[in-house]
Every structure is written in structure tokens, then in C-alpha cells.
Amino acid sequence: MKNKDKIHIFGNKKRLKEFISIISKFEHQLDFFDLESPEYLLEQIKELYENQRPYQKWNQFIGTKERHLAVPNPIFKKFINLYLLPLIKKVECHSNAHGGEKYWSPKKSLETLLPCRTVFSFDLASAFDNVNAKKVFDFFYKHPLFDQNNKEDFSLFLSDILTVDYHGNRVLPQGAPHSVALFNRIFYDLDVVLDKKTNERGFNYVRWIDDITISSSENLELRDFLGALKLVEEYTSIAKNKVFFQKNPKPIYLLGQTIEGNRIFKNSKEEREENKQKPLDYNVFLNSPNSW
């Protein structure tokens, strides 16, 4: 960025005061001694950015899979939890977006699909890496607490501090407390479209962060669901090696749970690997004429 002070609003006392006024209005269920002022925390965060230490970054390997983690410095994390998460959650996410949201567990999310006899599920590819700073900017630009005079400055500021550089692009950090909440709300429009299209077909739909599940209580074929892939690809990329089609009477494996009839119970990784059906060959239906 050409002008860090302007983007971070640290060099603009008027904007900084306006921003602090907005985030100071949130109520916090914390011990008084744990509740530090936004002025103090922002001053510490400014120092972190001047010394290029806002996030601690490292790579994590799980088998052959590599994850790029970026965890905010403890003082920055405290600011996010106290003031920025309430700001983000001031905007409602879609009722079908459950992962990371209050009161939802994988089991409770899957219960909304019952009864299900046929299930089509797939993952979004590199979910956080595909949410760039522009998408974060656009989210905050429409935030109801910002007005015409300050929304551009605040959106630039927040889209910069809440993303990290990854291969030359600024994206949502894996391991930061705000990323899931932002992800769920940024994909609100996708949830609206999928909810509408699945309802039209008598299907049920839920999203657990980057896991999309569409189910039917009827005995259907794969071709009945393929239109969902083209629809989603208008918004983001799909993990082509994580597309599954499952049907009763075999057990259905989703989100670490097993569905047998109307029963849902937790399973082990070993059980999933042994019993879950193999992913579909994405190239087989890449040019499918099916559309929603």
C-alpha cells in the first residue's frame, strides 16, 4: 500500500476518533480488568505494524496437506475479540451457515437435513485463500455502522489489518479469530441463492464454513444435484477432489458424523476412511448440461 498511515487511519486523528467511538459502543461480558480500552490496544497495534509483527506465521503439515497459519499477536488478538468480532457479527450471516456460529455443532447442523436419503456434498477450494482483501473491503463498505463519510477509510483499514500476504495477495488468515465470521458473512449471497434453488427442488442445504451439503428425503440420482456445482463456481472455486455422492441404505458420512436413518452419531477418522465412499471424478461431469 502506498500510504500506510492513511489506510490504517493511525495518521488521521479525526477518523481514528470516529472509529473508536463506533467500536466502544459494544457490550462485553468480561471481567473489568480484562477489558482494555480501544485507544490503548490500537496504539499497541500501530507499534506492531511499524515493526511488521501483527501476525505470527508458520506452515503446518498434516500428512501431505500443508496449511499456512497466521495467528495474530496476543494484544492484536485481544483487540479483534473485544471490538472487531462484535463489529463483524453486527451483520447477520445466513441461517444455513452454521460452522463457527453460536449454538451450532456439526450434529445439530446435520439434524436440519433429516430425514435424508440422498446426499450430495463438496468443499470449497482453499477457502480462506480465496477471500481476498477486496472481498473484505466490500463487506465493510456496506456495514450498517459506517456512513458515507467514513466507510471508505474504515473499510481500507479493516481489509488491510484483517488479511495477510500470501504469495503476493492479501487473504483471510487461517488461525485468526475473525476469519470464520467474516467468511460466513462474505458468502451470504451464495447462501441465499443455494437456499432458494434447493428449496425449489425440495432439497435441504447447509454450509459448515467451506463444506456444502445438499440432501433429499427421496431416492435421487447424481444428475439431480450437479447443477449446484456450476452455480457455486460462479462465486468461488470448488475442491475438485472433494465431491461426494452418498445414499441410503449405506451409512452417510458428513462433518465427522454418521447418519443412519434418523440417527446421527460421531465417528472416528479411521471409520470414515474405511467406510466413506470415494470422491467423484470431477472431470466426468465437468461439462454436464445440468444446470439450476
mmCIF file of C-alpha atoms in Angstrom, residues 105-266:
data_model
loop_
_atom_site.group_PDB
_atom_site.id
_atom_site.type_symbol
_atom_site.label_atom_id
_atom_site.label_comp_id
_atom_site.label_asym_id
_atom_site.label_seq_id
_atom_site.Cartn_x
_atom_site.Cartn_y
_atom_site.Cartn_z
ATOM 1 C CA SER A 105 -22.455 -28.038 16.330
ATOM 2 C CA PRO A 106 -21.856 -30.458 13.423
ATOM 3 C CA LYS A 107 -24.519 -32.802 14.787
ATOM 4 C CA LYS A 108 -27.099 -30.043 15.262
ATOM 5 C CA SER A 109 -26.374 -28.731 11.757
ATOM 6 C CA LEU A 110 -26.912 -32.160 10.192
ATOM 7 C CA GLU A 111 -30.146 -32.627 12.114
ATOM 8 C CA THR A 112 -31.647 -29.893 9.912
ATOM 9 C CA LEU A 113 -31.204 -32.251 6.941
ATOM 10 C CA LEU A 114 -33.282 -35.085 8.376
ATOM 11 C CA PRO A 115 -34.827 -37.145 7.036
ATOM 12 C CA CYS A 116 -32.235 -37.600 4.299
ATOM 13 C CA ARG A 117 -31.909 -40.476 1.895
ATOM 14 C CA THR A 118 -29.633 -38.917 -0.727
ATOM 15 C CA VAL A 119 -26.753 -36.527 -0.026
ATOM 16 C CA PHE A 120 -24.514 -34.500 -2.323
ATOM 17 C CA SER A 121 -21.595 -32.708 -0.662
ATOM 18 C CA PHE A 122 -18.461 -30.841 -1.707
ATOM 19 C CA ASP A 123 -15.826 -28.476 -0.359
ATOM 20 C CA LEU A 124 -14.853 -25.003 -1.469
ATOM 21 C CA ALA A 125 -11.224 -24.882 -2.618
ATOM 22 C CA SER A 126 -8.609 -23.109 -0.464
ATOM 23 C CA ALA A 127 -11.474 -21.347 1.251
ATOM 24 C CA PHE A 128 -9.682 -18.571 3.167
ATOM 25 C CA ASP A 129 -7.048 -18.107 0.449
ATOM 26 C CA ASN A 130 -9.848 -17.294 -1.996
ATOM 27 C CA VAL A 131 -11.235 -14.496 0.172
ATOM 28 C CA ASN A 132 -9.049 -11.538 -0.706
ATOM 29 C CA ALA A 133 -8.783 -8.035 0.705
ATOM 30 C CA LYS A 134 -11.236 -6.675 -1.863
ATOM 31 C CA LYS A 135 -13.972 -9.013 -0.642
ATOM 32 C CA VAL A 136 -13.256 -7.958 2.944
ATOM 33 C CA PHE A 137 -13.312 -4.296 1.866
ATOM 34 C CA ASP A 138 -16.667 -4.791 0.113
ATOM 35 C CA PHE A 139 -18.144 -6.382 3.243
ATOM 36 C CA PHE A 140 -17.189 -3.459 5.474
ATOM 37 C CA TYR A 141 -18.086 -0.869 2.836
ATOM 38 C CA LYS A 142 -21.722 -1.971 3.250
ATOM 39 C CA HIS A 143 -21.524 -2.158 7.048
ATOM 40 C CA PRO A 144 -24.568 -0.507 8.688
ATOM 41 C CA LEU A 145 -22.484 1.303 11.336
ATOM 42 C CA PHE A 146 -20.344 3.165 8.796
ATOM 43 C CA ASP A 147 -21.608 6.223 6.960
ATOM 44 C CA GLN A 148 -20.870 7.806 3.604
ATOM 45 C CA ASN A 149 -18.098 9.983 5.019
ATOM 46 C CA ASN A 150 -16.013 7.329 6.756
ATOM 47 C CA LYS A 151 -16.845 3.940 5.213
ATOM 48 C CA GLU A 152 -14.061 4.006 2.606
ATOM 49 C CA ASP A 153 -11.343 4.820 5.148
ATOM 50 C CA PHE A 154 -12.644 2.271 7.665
ATOM 51 C CA SER A 155 -13.037 -0.421 5.001
ATOM 52 C CA LEU A 156 -9.478 0.101 3.751
ATOM 53 C CA PHE A 157 -8.174 -0.021 7.301
ATOM 54 C CA LEU A 158 -10.032 -3.195 8.246
ATOM 55 C CA SER A 159 -9.417 -5.013 4.966
ATOM 56 C CA ASP A 160 -5.704 -4.426 5.467
ATOM 57 C CA ILE A 161 -5.304 -5.398 9.130
ATOM 58 C CA LEU A 162 -7.639 -8.413 8.861
ATOM 59 C CA THR A 163 -5.824 -10.014 5.920
ATOM 60 C CA VAL A 164 -2.297 -11.349 5.463
ATOM 61 C CA ASP A 165 0.035 -11.503 2.486
ATOM 62 C CA TYR A 166 0.063 -14.904 0.799
ATOM 63 C CA HIS A 167 2.001 -15.228 -2.467
ATOM 64 C CA GLY A 168 1.523 -11.530 -3.190
ATOM 65 C CA ASN A 169 -2.197 -11.448 -2.376
ATOM 66 C CA ARG A 170 -3.840 -10.336 0.843
ATOM 67 C CA VAL A 171 -6.244 -13.033 2.068
ATOM 68 C CA LEU A 172 -8.033 -14.151 5.219
ATOM 69 C CA PRO A 173 -5.573 -15.708 7.688
ATOM 70 C CA GLN A 174 -6.049 -19.301 8.818
ATOM 71 C CA GLY A 175 -5.848 -19.367 12.614
ATOM 72 C CA ALA A 176 -7.255 -15.895 13.306
ATOM 73 C CA PRO A 177 -10.449 -15.498 15.383
ATOM 74 C CA HIS A 178 -12.185 -13.247 12.843
ATOM 75 C CA SER A 179 -11.712 -15.325 9.697
ATOM 76 C CA VAL A 180 -14.657 -17.728 10.015
ATOM 77 C CA ALA A 181 -17.085 -14.966 10.993
ATOM 78 C CA LEU A 182 -16.026 -12.867 8.004
ATOM 79 C CA PHE A 183 -16.071 -15.877 5.678
ATOM 80 C CA ASN A 184 -19.645 -16.774 6.640
ATOM 81 C CA ARG A 185 -20.905 -13.252 6.047
ATOM 82 C CA ILE A 186 -18.989 -12.620 2.844
ATOM 83 C CA PHE A 187 -20.675 -15.687 1.319
ATOM 84 C CA TYR A 188 -24.158 -14.587 2.347
ATOM 85 C CA ASP A 189 -25.223 -14.062 -1.286
ATOM 86 C CA LEU A 190 -24.156 -17.588 -2.208
ATOM 87 C CA ASP A 191 -26.167 -18.966 0.723
ATOM 88 C CA VAL A 192 -29.242 -17.043 -0.435
ATOM 89 C CA VAL A 193 -29.028 -18.459 -3.958
ATOM 90 C CA LEU A 194 -28.341 -22.029 -2.831
ATOM 91 C CA ASP A 195 -31.141 -21.896 -0.280
ATOM 92 C CA LYS A 196 -33.572 -20.660 -2.943
ATOM 93 C CA LYS A 197 -32.546 -23.213 -5.565
ATOM 94 C CA THR A 198 -32.565 -26.161 -3.169
ATOM 95 C CA ASN A 199 -35.966 -25.170 -1.753
ATOM 96 C CA GLU A 200 -37.376 -25.085 -5.275
ATOM 97 C CA ARG A 201 -36.328 -28.720 -5.660
ATOM 98 C CA GLY A 202 -37.487 -29.854 -2.246
ATOM 99 C CA PHE A 203 -33.898 -30.274 -1.050
ATOM 100 C CA ASN A 204 -32.226 -29.166 2.190
ATOM 101 C CA TYR A 205 -28.997 -27.180 2.262
ATOM 102 C CA VAL A 206 -26.418 -26.306 4.932
ATOM 103 C CA ARG A 207 -22.915 -24.855 4.863
ATOM 104 C CA TRP A 208 -20.297 -25.642 7.507
ATOM 105 C CA ILE A 209 -17.690 -22.983 6.643
ATOM 106 C CA ASP A 210 -16.314 -24.432 3.369
ATOM 107 C CA ASP A 211 -18.306 -27.716 3.432
ATOM 108 C CA ILE A 212 -21.522 -27.572 1.400
ATOM 109 C CA THR A 213 -24.164 -30.269 1.872
ATOM 110 C CA ILE A 214 -27.380 -30.709 -0.103
ATOM 111 C CA SER A 215 -29.772 -33.504 0.796
ATOM 112 C CA SER A 216 -33.113 -35.004 -0.192
ATOM 113 C CA SER A 217 -35.529 -37.297 1.618
ATOM 114 C CA GLU A 218 -36.081 -39.067 -1.708
ATOM 115 C CA ASN A 219 -34.046 -41.657 -3.609
ATOM 116 C CA LEU A 220 -32.465 -39.494 -6.308
ATOM 117 C CA GLU A 221 -29.615 -39.720 -8.807
ATOM 118 C CA LEU A 222 -26.389 -37.748 -9.040
ATOM 119 C CA ARG A 223 -27.605 -35.794 -12.080
ATOM 120 C CA ASP A 224 -30.315 -34.194 -9.920
ATOM 121 C CA PHE A 225 -27.633 -32.355 -7.907
ATOM 122 C CA LEU A 226 -24.929 -31.466 -10.440
ATOM 123 C CA GLY A 227 -26.401 -28.025 -11.153
ATOM 124 C CA ALA A 228 -25.212 -26.930 -7.721
ATOM 125 C CA LEU A 229 -21.579 -27.143 -8.830
ATOM 126 C CA LYS A 230 -21.960 -24.721 -11.719
ATOM 127 C CA LEU A 231 -23.965 -22.378 -9.544
ATOM 128 C CA VAL A 232 -21.302 -22.287 -6.800
ATOM 129 C CA GLU A 233 -18.476 -21.875 -9.308
ATOM 130 C CA GLU A 234 -19.967 -18.512 -10.245
ATOM 131 C CA TYR A 235 -18.945 -17.367 -6.747
ATOM 132 C CA THR A 236 -15.787 -19.317 -5.901
ATOM 133 C CA SER A 237 -13.709 -22.404 -6.715
ATOM 134 C CA ILE A 238 -14.620 -25.975 -5.754
ATOM 135 C CA ALA A 239 -12.156 -28.549 -4.403
ATOM 136 C CA LYS A 240 -12.331 -30.996 -7.284
ATOM 137 C CA ASN A 241 -11.108 -33.935 -5.189
ATOM 138 C CA LYS A 242 -13.764 -33.468 -2.522
ATOM 139 C CA VAL A 243 -17.091 -34.032 -4.266
ATOM 140 C CA PHE A 244 -19.186 -36.861 -2.795
ATOM 141 C CA PHE A 245 -22.492 -38.552 -3.502
ATOM 142 C CA GLN A 246 -23.986 -40.820 -0.802
ATOM 143 C CA LYS A 247 -27.240 -42.728 -0.492
ATOM 144 C CA ASN A 248 -29.084 -44.889 1.980
ATOM 145 C CA PRO A 249 -29.253 -47.707 2.914
ATOM 146 C CA LYS A 250 -25.482 -47.255 3.371
ATOM 147 C CA PRO A 251 -24.415 -45.009 6.277
ATOM 148 C CA ILE A 252 -23.785 -41.400 5.258
ATOM 149 C CA TYR A 253 -20.591 -39.722 6.486
ATOM 150 C CA LEU A 254 -20.556 -35.939 6.950
ATOM 151 C CA LEU A 255 -18.676 -33.489 9.221
ATOM 152 C CA GLY A 256 -17.201 -36.265 11.345
ATOM 153 C CA GLN A 257 -20.684 -37.708 11.933
ATOM 154 C CA THR A 258 -22.500 -40.795 10.682
ATOM 155 C CA ILE A 259 -26.147 -40.656 9.596
ATOM 156 C CA GLU A 260 -28.080 -43.928 9.780
ATOM 157 C CA GLY A 261 -31.782 -43.411 9.233
ATOM 158 C CA ASN A 262 -32.746 -40.648 11.660
ATOM 159 C CA ARG A 263 -29.768 -41.285 13.954
ATOM 160 C CA ILE A 264 -26.662 -39.094 13.945
ATOM 161 C CA PHE A 265 -23.576 -40.053 15.922
ATOM 162 C CA LYS A 266 -19.891 -39.118 15.956
#
